[in-house]
């Protein structure tokens, strides 16, 4: 049996725990640290309801819980403080992304893990998803030659959640480079076999979402719900029913989204990135796209060929530049985070069992945070920014 201690038992970690259990049916949530006991209990699996004990601190949970591993599923701003604490206990750790949201947090995390034997599986499903691994293997085998360029896109078809759910709280997210691009910068480095060392970025704020509607406004209280394109009835009518966002929700055009002056999530943002290898690339993310506009993936090119894939189309294309052959490979669909969540679960259970190493160790999370910090600073200052390196 695996006894897991969970810090922040929210929606995301609950969905991952279901996957951990597919890998190890004898997994039990033995301890929880979460101030919202009622909410956390409502998410607990039937198997765990009897045994899971709530603790006021991580220290008490580790001392009394007889734990084999820890998982951190709080919101973004608490990942680093809890992970620094978790590093003291040397237990295998599942850690949600972004692993930090400030330079101070990132440096604290690096220091805490230098002294620790705690091995982390950072929640980067894209890096380990089968389609990305396949592209990575083809590139490693020389399908592109030396990879010289990458163009990665992320047209997010569910981007309103960053303006009508808790994600709109900029104090928690620090913007969508941390929230979203942290995954993409990570898998781009993986595909290119090289770290990102310099960034120039731009972001647009408050041109689509945000606005002057009063704080606390929801659609059910709004007189414009018949005409507003974001009301539940219009989202349904217009074929935008992804997830639960066709229910009553916070106003996407209101003060609660923040403002460019006080900080808010961006409508769209882009980064020009340079790799340690000397190659370069571009990444762009758009949060107001919908429906068939959805696209996420990358195209890697070298002198000998181009390898490109898209997770929404579940398709990879390999073009030989100097021979008359092009391969198109279709992947199975319908998997959570394109199959990456199952891979992460396999890694984490393997780590606990001592059967494998994490493919998303803490360094991947911290490196990606440093790229996000550079992108945020560059977007704010209009300058190229060097990415801090790990010590
Ligand atoms: N890796 C991915 O692909 C992926 C996908 C979705 C979400 N996420 C990340 O997962 C994280 C959680 O998102 P969510 O939607 O599950 O949020 P959530 O609000 O459902 O869960 C957060 C939980 O933390 C608890 N909490 C609040 N304060 C706490 C404290 N001081 N100590 C301990 N627990 C505390 C809350 O009560 C809640 O149960 C976010 O950072 C999000 O970015 C990652």
mmCIF file of N, CA and C in Angstrom, residues 249-366:
data_model
loop_
_atom_site.group_PDB
_atom_site.id
_atom_site.type_symbol
_atom_site.label_atom_id
_atom_site.label_comp_id
_atom_site.label_asym_id
_atom_site.label_seq_id
_atom_site.Cartn_x
_atom_site.Cartn_y
_atom_site.Cartn_z
ATOM 1 N N UNK A 249 -21.177 32.470 -14.030
ATOM 2 C CA UNK A 249 -19.755 32.675 -13.734
ATOM 3 C C UNK A 249 -19.446 34.157 -13.572
ATOM 4 N N UNK A 250 -18.254 34.443 -13.088
ATOM 5 C CA UNK A 250 -17.824 35.821 -12.905
ATOM 6 C C UNK A 250 -17.710 36.537 -14.241
ATOM 7 N N UNK A 251 -17.860 37.874 -14.199
ATOM 8 C CA UNK A 251 -17.831 38.655 -15.441
ATOM 9 C C UNK A 251 -16.407 38.721 -15.994
ATOM 10 N N UNK A 252 -16.271 38.389 -17.270
ATOM 11 C CA UNK A 252 -14.946 38.424 -17.908
ATOM 12 C C UNK A 252 -14.563 39.849 -18.330
ATOM 13 N N UNK A 253 -15.526 40.784 -18.198
ATOM 14 C CA UNK A 253 -15.268 42.165 -18.625
ATOM 15 C C UNK A 253 -15.297 43.129 -17.433
ATOM 16 N N UNK A 254 -14.945 42.597 -16.254
ATOM 17 C CA UNK A 254 -15.107 43.421 -15.059
ATOM 18 C C UNK A 254 -13.814 43.722 -14.332
ATOM 19 N N UNK A 255 -13.954 44.517 -13.285
ATOM 20 C CA UNK A 255 -12.812 44.943 -12.474
ATOM 21 C C UNK A 255 -12.134 43.776 -11.775
ATOM 22 N N UNK A 256 -12.882 42.695 -11.543
ATOM 23 C CA UNK A 256 -12.286 41.549 -10.843
ATOM 24 C C UNK A 256 -11.156 40.897 -11.641
ATOM 25 N N UNK A 257 -11.060 41.191 -12.936
ATOM 26 C CA UNK A 257 -9.963 40.638 -13.753
ATOM 27 C C UNK A 257 -8.664 41.405 -13.519
ATOM 28 N N UNK A 258 -8.720 42.484 -12.719
ATOM 29 C CA UNK A 258 -7.544 43.337 -12.529
ATOM 30 C C UNK A 258 -7.468 44.365 -13.647
ATOM 31 N N UNK A 259 -6.338 45.046 -13.723
ATOM 32 C CA UNK A 259 -6.161 46.049 -14.787
ATOM 33 C C UNK A 259 -4.696 46.037 -15.203
ATOM 34 N N UNK A 260 -4.394 46.581 -16.388
ATOM 35 C CA UNK A 260 -2.982 46.597 -16.804
ATOM 36 C C UNK A 260 -2.101 47.300 -15.768
ATOM 37 N N UNK A 261 -2.661 48.281 -15.057
ATOM 38 C CA UNK A 261 -1.866 49.037 -14.062
ATOM 39 C C UNK A 261 -1.623 48.198 -12.807
ATOM 40 N N UNK A 262 -2.638 47.463 -12.361
ATOM 41 C CA UNK A 262 -2.499 46.734 -11.089
ATOM 42 C C UNK A 262 -2.032 45.297 -11.312
ATOM 43 N N UNK A 263 -2.036 44.862 -12.556
ATOM 44 C CA UNK A 263 -1.666 43.475 -12.877
ATOM 45 C C UNK A 263 -2.895 42.678 -13.256
ATOM 46 N N UNK A 264 -2.822 42.017 -14.406
ATOM 47 C CA UNK A 264 -3.916 41.141 -14.840
ATOM 48 C C UNK A 264 -3.358 40.112 -15.829
ATOM 49 N N UNK A 265 -4.111 39.059 -16.032
ATOM 50 C CA UNK A 265 -3.711 38.072 -17.034
ATOM 51 C C UNK A 265 -3.808 38.687 -18.427
ATOM 52 N N UNK A 266 -2.962 38.229 -19.319
ATOM 53 C CA UNK A 266 -2.926 38.804 -20.655
ATOM 54 C C UNK A 266 -3.935 38.122 -21.593
ATOM 55 N N UNK A 267 -4.400 38.899 -22.584
ATOM 56 C CA UNK A 267 -5.284 38.334 -23.625
ATOM 57 C C UNK A 267 -4.492 37.398 -24.529
ATOM 58 N N UNK A 268 -3.255 37.781 -24.796
ATOM 59 C CA UNK A 268 -2.371 36.974 -25.623
ATOM 60 C C UNK A 268 -0.940 37.433 -25.342
ATOM 61 N N UNK A 269 0.001 36.547 -25.533
ATOM 62 C CA UNK A 269 1.396 36.928 -25.311
ATOM 63 C C UNK A 269 2.301 36.048 -26.160
ATOM 64 N N UNK A 270 3.489 36.549 -26.418
ATOM 65 C CA UNK A 270 4.417 35.851 -27.312
ATOM 66 C C UNK A 270 5.846 36.032 -26.822
ATOM 67 N N UNK A 271 6.691 35.075 -27.187
ATOM 68 C CA UNK A 271 8.094 35.176 -26.781
ATOM 69 C C UNK A 271 8.993 34.686 -27.908
ATOM 70 N N UNK A 272 10.063 35.442 -28.093
ATOM 71 C CA UNK A 272 11.138 35.033 -28.995
ATOM 72 C C UNK A 272 12.211 34.454 -28.083
ATOM 73 N N UNK A 273 12.627 33.209 -28.327
ATOM 74 C CA UNK A 273 13.539 32.571 -27.358
ATOM 75 C C UNK A 273 14.821 32.096 -28.042
ATOM 76 N N UNK A 274 15.911 32.249 -27.307
ATOM 77 C CA UNK A 274 17.207 31.765 -27.798
ATOM 78 C C UNK A 274 17.634 30.597 -26.918
ATOM 79 N N UNK A 275 18.150 29.560 -27.545
ATOM 80 C CA UNK A 275 18.592 28.372 -26.804
ATOM 81 C C UNK A 275 20.109 28.410 -26.601
ATOM 82 N N UNK A 276 20.560 27.667 -25.578
ATOM 83 C CA UNK A 276 22.003 27.607 -25.299
ATOM 84 C C UNK A 276 22.756 27.093 -26.519
ATOM 85 N N UNK A 277 22.103 26.249 -27.329
ATOM 86 C CA UNK A 277 22.753 25.683 -28.521
ATOM 87 C C UNK A 277 22.988 26.722 -29.609
ATOM 88 N N UNK A 278 22.341 27.893 -29.489
ATOM 89 C CA UNK A 278 22.441 28.917 -30.534
ATOM 90 C C UNK A 278 21.218 28.940 -31.433
ATOM 91 N N UNK A 279 20.383 27.897 -31.345
ATOM 92 C CA UNK A 279 19.138 27.890 -32.121
ATOM 93 C C UNK A 279 18.175 28.925 -31.526
ATOM 94 N N UNK A 280 17.133 29.278 -32.272
ATOM 95 C CA UNK A 280 16.118 30.141 -31.675
ATOM 96 C C UNK A 280 14.732 29.675 -32.067
ATOM 97 N N UNK A 281 13.739 30.308 -31.472
ATOM 98 C CA UNK A 281 12.370 29.911 -31.759
ATOM 99 C C UNK A 281 11.377 30.955 -31.297
ATOM 100 N N UNK A 282 10.101 30.672 -31.583
ATOM 101 C CA UNK A 282 9.025 31.574 -31.162
ATOM 102 C C UNK A 282 7.935 30.764 -30.486
ATOM 103 N N UNK A 283 7.256 31.421 -29.552
ATOM 104 C CA UNK A 283 6.109 30.801 -28.879
ATOM 105 C C UNK A 283 5.037 31.863 -28.764
ATOM 106 N N UNK A 284 3.804 31.453 -29.021
ATOM 107 C CA UNK A 284 2.718 32.424 -28.895
ATOM 108 C C UNK A 284 1.504 31.748 -28.279
ATOM 109 N N UNK A 285 0.814 32.481 -27.370
ATOM 110 C CA UNK A 285 -0.380 31.921 -26.724
ATOM 111 C C UNK A 285 -1.513 32.928 -26.788
ATOM 112 N N UNK A 286 -2.708 32.419 -27.131
ATOM 113 C CA UNK A 286 -3.869 33.272 -27.376
ATOM 114 C C UNK A 286 -5.022 32.735 -26.541
ATOM 115 N N UNK A 287 -5.637 33.618 -25.736
ATOM 116 C CA UNK A 287 -6.622 33.124 -24.773
ATOM 117 C C UNK A 287 -8.063 33.443 -25.140
ATOM 118 N N UNK A 288 -8.279 34.120 -26.285
ATOM 119 C CA UNK A 288 -9.656 34.401 -26.678
ATOM 120 C C UNK A 288 -10.087 33.549 -27.867
ATOM 121 N N UNK A 289 -9.251 32.601 -28.277
ATOM 122 C CA UNK A 289 -9.642 31.731 -29.387
ATOM 123 C C UNK A 289 -10.672 30.709 -28.890
ATOM 124 N N UNK A 290 -11.476 30.192 -29.797
ATOM 125 C CA UNK A 290 -12.529 29.241 -29.422
ATOM 126 C C UNK A 290 -12.633 28.123 -30.455
ATOM 127 N N UNK A 291 -13.323 27.123 -30.080
ATOM 128 C CA UNK A 291 -13.793 26.058 -30.959
ATOM 129 C C UNK A 291 -12.666 25.515 -31.850
ATOM 130 N N UNK A 292 -12.891 25.528 -33.145
ATOM 131 C CA UNK A 292 -11.922 24.897 -34.056
ATOM 132 C C UNK A 292 -10.610 25.666 -34.184
ATOM 133 N N UNK A 293 -10.532 26.818 -33.536
ATOM 134 C CA UNK A 293 -9.259 27.556 -33.552
ATOM 135 C C UNK A 293 -8.232 26.875 -32.654
ATOM 136 N N UNK A 294 -8.668 25.930 -31.817
ATOM 137 C CA UNK A 294 -7.758 25.270 -30.871
ATOM 138 C C UNK A 294 -6.544 24.688 -31.583
ATOM 139 N N UNK A 295 -5.381 25.004 -31.059
ATOM 140 C CA UNK A 295 -4.139 24.427 -31.600
ATOM 141 C C UNK A 295 -3.076 24.485 -30.515
ATOM 142 N N UNK A 296 -2.350 23.438 -30.344
ATOM 143 C CA UNK A 296 -1.202 23.460 -29.430
ATOM 144 C C UNK A 296 -0.176 22.467 -29.936
ATOM 145 N N UNK A 297 1.016 22.953 -30.144
ATOM 146 C CA UNK A 297 2.063 22.066 -30.621
ATOM 147 C C UNK A 297 3.217 22.863 -31.184
ATOM 148 N N UNK A 298 4.151 22.157 -31.779
ATOM 149 C CA UNK A 298 5.373 22.819 -32.221
ATOM 150 C C UNK A 298 5.859 22.242 -33.541
ATOM 151 N N UNK A 299 6.644 23.053 -34.241
ATOM 152 C CA UNK A 299 7.303 22.629 -35.474
ATOM 153 C C UNK A 299 8.793 22.870 -35.295
ATOM 154 N N UNK A 300 9.567 21.787 -35.392
ATOM 155 C CA UNK A 300 11.020 21.892 -35.208
ATOM 156 C C UNK A 300 11.687 21.643 -36.558
ATOM 157 N N UNK A 301 12.589 22.534 -36.924
ATOM 158 C CA UNK A 301 13.232 22.396 -38.231
ATOM 159 C C UNK A 301 14.750 22.430 -38.126
ATOM 160 N N UNK A 302 15.361 21.661 -38.990
ATOM 161 C CA UNK A 302 16.803 21.714 -39.193
ATOM 162 C C UNK A 302 17.044 21.619 -40.689
ATOM 163 N N UNK A 303 18.288 21.568 -41.094
ATOM 164 C CA UNK A 303 18.584 21.538 -42.527
ATOM 165 C C UNK A 303 17.994 20.286 -43.188
ATOM 166 N N UNK A 304 17.959 19.177 -42.472
ATOM 167 C CA UNK A 304 17.533 17.916 -43.089
ATOM 168 C C UNK A 304 16.033 17.660 -43.064
ATOM 169 N N UNK A 305 15.316 18.322 -42.159
ATOM 170 C CA UNK A 305 13.886 18.032 -42.128
ATOM 171 C C UNK A 305 13.115 18.878 -41.136
ATOM 172 N N UNK A 306 11.806 18.657 -41.130
ATOM 173 C CA UNK A 306 10.899 19.366 -40.227
ATOM 174 C C UNK A 306 9.987 18.344 -39.562
ATOM 175 N N UNK A 307 9.888 18.456 -38.245
ATOM 176 C CA UNK A 307 8.978 17.587 -37.490
ATOM 177 C C UNK A 307 7.985 18.501 -36.781
ATOM 178 N N UNK A 308 6.694 18.302 -37.063
ATOM 179 C CA UNK A 308 5.687 19.161 -36.432
ATOM 180 C C UNK A 308 4.544 18.323 -35.900
ATOM 181 N N UNK A 309 3.948 18.768 -34.805
ATOM 182 C CA UNK A 309 2.798 18.023 -34.289
ATOM 183 C C UNK A 309 1.823 18.982 -33.625
ATOM 184 N N UNK A 310 0.587 18.509 -33.519
ATOM 185 C CA UNK A 310 -0.447 19.288 -32.846
ATOM 186 C C UNK A 310 -1.248 18.346 -31.966
ATOM 187 N N UNK A 311 -1.334 18.696 -30.679
ATOM 188 C CA UNK A 311 -2.032 17.811 -29.745
ATOM 189 C C UNK A 311 -3.538 17.791 -29.992
ATOM 190 N N UNK A 312 -4.111 18.883 -30.476
ATOM 191 C CA UNK A 312 -5.564 18.870 -30.715
ATOM 192 C C UNK A 312 -5.916 18.019 -31.934
ATOM 193 N N UNK A 313 -5.059 18.058 -32.944
ATOM 194 C CA UNK A 313 -5.314 17.216 -34.130
ATOM 195 C C UNK A 313 -4.770 15.803 -33.925
ATOM 196 N N UNK A 314 -3.978 15.626 -32.849
ATOM 197 C CA UNK A 314 -3.376 14.327 -32.555
ATOM 198 C C UNK A 314 -2.624 13.784 -33.758
ATOM 199 N N UNK A 315 -1.778 14.626 -34.277
ATOM 200 C CA UNK A 315 -1.117 14.262 -35.526
ATOM 201 C C UNK A 315 0.319 14.787 -35.543
ATOM 202 N N UNK A 316 1.194 13.992 -36.098
ATOM 203 C CA UNK A 316 2.598 14.413 -36.254
ATOM 204 C C UNK A 316 2.983 14.294 -37.719
ATOM 205 N N UNK A 317 3.696 15.293 -38.198
ATOM 206 C CA UNK A 317 4.144 15.233 -39.599
ATOM 207 C C UNK A 317 5.665 15.343 -39.633
ATOM 208 N N UNK A 318 6.267 14.412 -40.376
ATOM 209 C CA UNK A 318 7.723 14.465 -40.556
ATOM 210 C C UNK A 318 8.011 14.682 -42.040
ATOM 211 N N UNK A 319 8.676 15.772 -42.317
ATOM 212 C CA UNK A 319 9.015 16.074 -43.713
ATOM 213 C C UNK A 319 10.518 15.898 -43.891
ATOM 214 N N UNK A 320 10.885 15.091 -44.875
ATOM 215 C CA UNK A 320 12.315 14.991 -45.243
ATOM 216 C C UNK A 320 12.595 16.115 -46.246
ATOM 217 N N UNK A 321 13.564 16.942 -45.956
ATOM 218 C CA UNK A 321 13.825 18.080 -46.853
ATOM 219 C C UNK A 321 14.503 17.649 -48.150
ATOM 220 N N UNK A 322 15.209 16.508 -48.107
ATOM 221 C CA UNK A 322 16.024 16.151 -49.271
ATOM 222 C C UNK A 322 15.665 14.790 -49.850
ATOM 223 N N UNK A 323 14.444 14.368 -49.636
ATOM 224 C CA UNK A 323 13.948 13.113 -50.242
ATOM 225 C C UNK A 323 12.441 13.279 -50.423
ATOM 226 N N UNK A 324 11.852 12.630 -51.415
ATOM 227 C CA UNK A 324 10.440 12.903 -51.713
ATOM 228 C C UNK A 324 9.479 12.118 -50.823
ATOM 229 N N UNK A 325 9.700 12.148 -49.504
ATOM 230 C CA UNK A 325 8.823 11.412 -48.587
ATOM 231 C C UNK A 325 8.389 12.296 -47.427
ATOM 232 N N UNK A 326 7.102 12.194 -47.090
ATOM 233 C CA UNK A 326 6.565 12.871 -45.907
ATOM 234 C C UNK A 326 5.699 11.869 -45.158
ATOM 235 N N UNK A 327 5.941 11.742 -43.850
ATOM 236 C CA UNK A 327 5.122 10.820 -43.049
ATOM 237 C C UNK A 327 4.120 11.616 -42.230
ATOM 238 N N UNK A 328 2.886 11.117 -42.163
ATOM 239 C CA UNK A 328 1.910 11.677 -41.228
ATOM 240 C C UNK A 328 1.539 10.557 -40.269
ATOM 241 N N UNK A 329 1.674 10.823 -38.985
ATOM 242 C CA UNK A 329 1.380 9.798 -37.975
ATOM 243 C C UNK A 329 0.188 10.262 -37.157
ATOM 244 N N UNK A 330 -0.830 9.417 -37.075
ATOM 245 C CA UNK A 330 -2.024 9.758 -36.301
ATOM 246 C C UNK A 330 -1.886 9.150 -34.908
ATOM 247 N N UNK A 331 -2.283 9.901 -33.896
ATOM 248 C CA UNK A 331 -2.246 9.380 -32.527
ATOM 249 C C UNK A 331 -3.670 9.180 -32.025
ATOM 250 N N UNK A 332 -3.828 8.273 -31.042
ATOM 251 C CA UNK A 332 -5.148 8.091 -30.439
ATOM 252 C C UNK A 332 -5.541 9.356 -29.693
ATOM 253 N N UNK A 333 -6.825 9.636 -29.626
ATOM 254 C CA UNK A 333 -7.289 10.847 -28.943
ATOM 255 C C UNK A 333 -7.947 10.537 -27.610
ATOM 256 N N UNK A 334 -8.609 11.542 -27.065
ATOM 257 C CA UNK A 334 -9.442 11.357 -25.877
ATOM 258 C C UNK A 334 -8.688 11.160 -24.572
ATOM 259 N N UNK A 335 -7.407 11.556 -24.526
ATOM 260 C CA UNK A 335 -6.651 11.321 -23.302
ATOM 261 C C UNK A 335 -6.440 12.640 -22.554
ATOM 262 N N UNK A 336 -6.421 12.555 -21.216
ATOM 263 C CA UNK A 336 -6.279 13.769 -20.421
ATOM 264 C C UNK A 336 -4.892 14.385 -20.619
ATOM 265 N N UNK A 337 -4.883 15.679 -20.927
ATOM 266 C CA UNK A 337 -3.616 16.334 -21.270
ATOM 267 C C UNK A 337 -2.846 15.502 -22.293
ATOM 268 N N UNK A 338 -3.588 14.993 -23.256
ATOM 269 C CA UNK A 338 -3.005 14.286 -24.403
ATOM 270 C C UNK A 338 -2.193 13.060 -23.954
ATOM 271 N N UNK A 339 -2.662 12.408 -22.896
ATOM 272 C CA UNK A 339 -1.971 11.204 -22.396
ATOM 273 C C UNK A 339 -0.884 11.517 -21.385
ATOM 274 N N UNK A 340 -0.553 12.796 -21.229
ATOM 275 C CA UNK A 340 0.534 13.185 -20.329
ATOM 276 C C UNK A 340 0.214 12.928 -18.865
ATOM 277 N N UNK A 341 -1.052 13.090 -18.478
ATOM 278 C CA UNK A 341 -1.397 12.876 -17.064
ATOM 279 C C UNK A 341 -1.178 11.414 -16.667
ATOM 280 N N UNK A 342 -1.498 10.479 -17.555
ATOM 281 C CA UNK A 342 -1.254 9.056 -17.245
ATOM 282 C C UNK A 342 0.239 8.782 -17.125
ATOM 283 N N UNK A 343 1.019 9.410 -17.972
ATOM 284 C CA UNK A 343 2.486 9.220 -17.915
ATOM 285 C C UNK A 343 3.042 9.775 -16.608
ATOM 286 N N UNK A 344 2.529 10.952 -16.200
ATOM 287 C CA UNK A 344 2.981 11.542 -14.936
ATOM 288 C C UNK A 344 2.651 10.622 -13.773
ATOM 289 N N UNK A 345 1.442 10.035 -13.813
ATOM 290 C CA UNK A 345 1.018 9.127 -12.736
ATOM 291 C C UNK A 345 1.953 7.918 -12.684
ATOM 292 N N UNK A 346 2.283 7.387 -13.849
ATOM 293 C CA UNK A 346 3.188 6.226 -13.928
ATOM 294 C C UNK A 346 4.555 6.592 -13.341
ATOM 295 N N UNK A 347 5.040 7.768 -13.699
ATOM 296 C CA UNK A 347 6.344 8.221 -13.186
ATOM 297 C C UNK A 347 6.318 8.339 -11.666
ATOM 298 N N UNK A 348 5.239 8.940 -11.148
ATOM 299 C CA UNK A 348 5.194 9.204 -9.704
ATOM 300 C C UNK A 348 5.119 7.886 -8.912
ATOM 301 N N UNK A 349 4.299 6.980 -9.370
ATOM 302 C CA UNK A 349 4.191 5.686 -8.662
ATOM 303 C C UNK A 349 5.528 4.935 -8.801
ATOM 304 N N UNK A 350 6.144 4.997 -9.968
ATOM 305 C CA UNK A 350 7.456 4.363 -10.182
ATOM 306 C C UNK A 350 8.518 4.946 -9.257
ATOM 307 N N UNK A 351 8.444 6.262 -9.065
ATOM 308 C CA UNK A 351 9.377 6.958 -8.181
ATOM 309 C C UNK A 351 9.200 6.464 -6.740
ATOM 310 N N UNK A 352 7.964 6.349 -6.312
ATOM 311 C CA UNK A 352 7.685 5.895 -4.936
ATOM 312 C C UNK A 352 8.177 4.457 -4.766
ATOM 313 N N UNK A 353 7.978 3.645 -5.796
ATOM 314 C CA UNK A 353 8.384 2.236 -5.734
ATOM 315 C C UNK A 353 9.889 2.049 -5.982
ATOM 316 N N UNK A 354 10.571 3.140 -6.299
ATOM 317 C CA UNK A 354 12.010 3.060 -6.579
ATOM 318 C C UNK A 354 12.308 2.375 -7.899
ATOM 319 N N UNK A 355 11.325 2.388 -8.819
ATOM 320 C CA UNK A 355 11.507 1.673 -10.095
ATOM 321 C C UNK A 355 11.965 2.571 -11.229
ATOM 322 N N UNK A 356 11.821 3.887 -11.055
ATOM 323 C CA UNK A 356 12.252 4.777 -12.153
ATOM 324 C C UNK A 356 12.624 6.142 -11.596
ATOM 325 N N UNK A 357 13.218 6.930 -12.444
ATOM 326 C CA UNK A 357 13.551 8.313 -12.107
ATOM 327 C C UNK A 357 12.455 9.209 -12.679
ATOM 328 N N UNK A 358 12.285 10.379 -12.096
ATOM 329 C CA UNK A 358 11.306 11.321 -12.623
ATOM 330 C C UNK A 358 11.806 11.884 -13.956
ATOM 331 N N UNK A 359 10.889 11.967 -14.924
ATOM 332 C CA UNK A 359 11.253 12.617 -16.192
ATOM 333 C C UNK A 359 10.989 14.116 -16.121
ATOM 334 N N UNK A 360 10.375 14.549 -15.004
ATOM 335 C CA UNK A 360 10.129 15.984 -14.799
ATOM 336 C C UNK A 360 10.645 16.361 -13.402
ATOM 337 N N UNK A 361 11.963 16.235 -13.172
ATOM 338 C CA UNK A 361 12.507 16.547 -11.849
ATOM 339 C C UNK A 361 12.385 18.035 -11.529
ATOM 340 N N UNK A 362 12.692 18.378 -10.294
ATOM 341 C CA UNK A 362 12.480 19.760 -9.831
ATOM 342 C C UNK A 362 13.217 20.772 -10.713
ATOM 343 N N UNK A 363 14.375 20.381 -11.254
ATOM 344 C CA UNK A 363 15.148 21.335 -12.087
ATOM 345 C C UNK A 363 14.336 21.770 -13.306
ATOM 346 N N UNK A 364 13.546 20.857 -13.875
ATOM 347 C CA UNK A 364 12.751 21.242 -15.062
ATOM 348 C C UNK A 364 11.766 22.341 -14.670
ATOM 349 N N UNK A 365 11.156 22.179 -13.486
ATOM 350 C CA UNK A 365 10.186 23.169 -13.019
ATOM 351 C C UNK A 365 10.843 24.509 -12.756
ATOM 352 N N UNK A 366 12.008 24.482 -12.096
ATOM 353 C CA UNK A 366 12.672 25.756 -11.736
ATOM 354 C C UNK A 366 13.201 26.448 -12.994
#
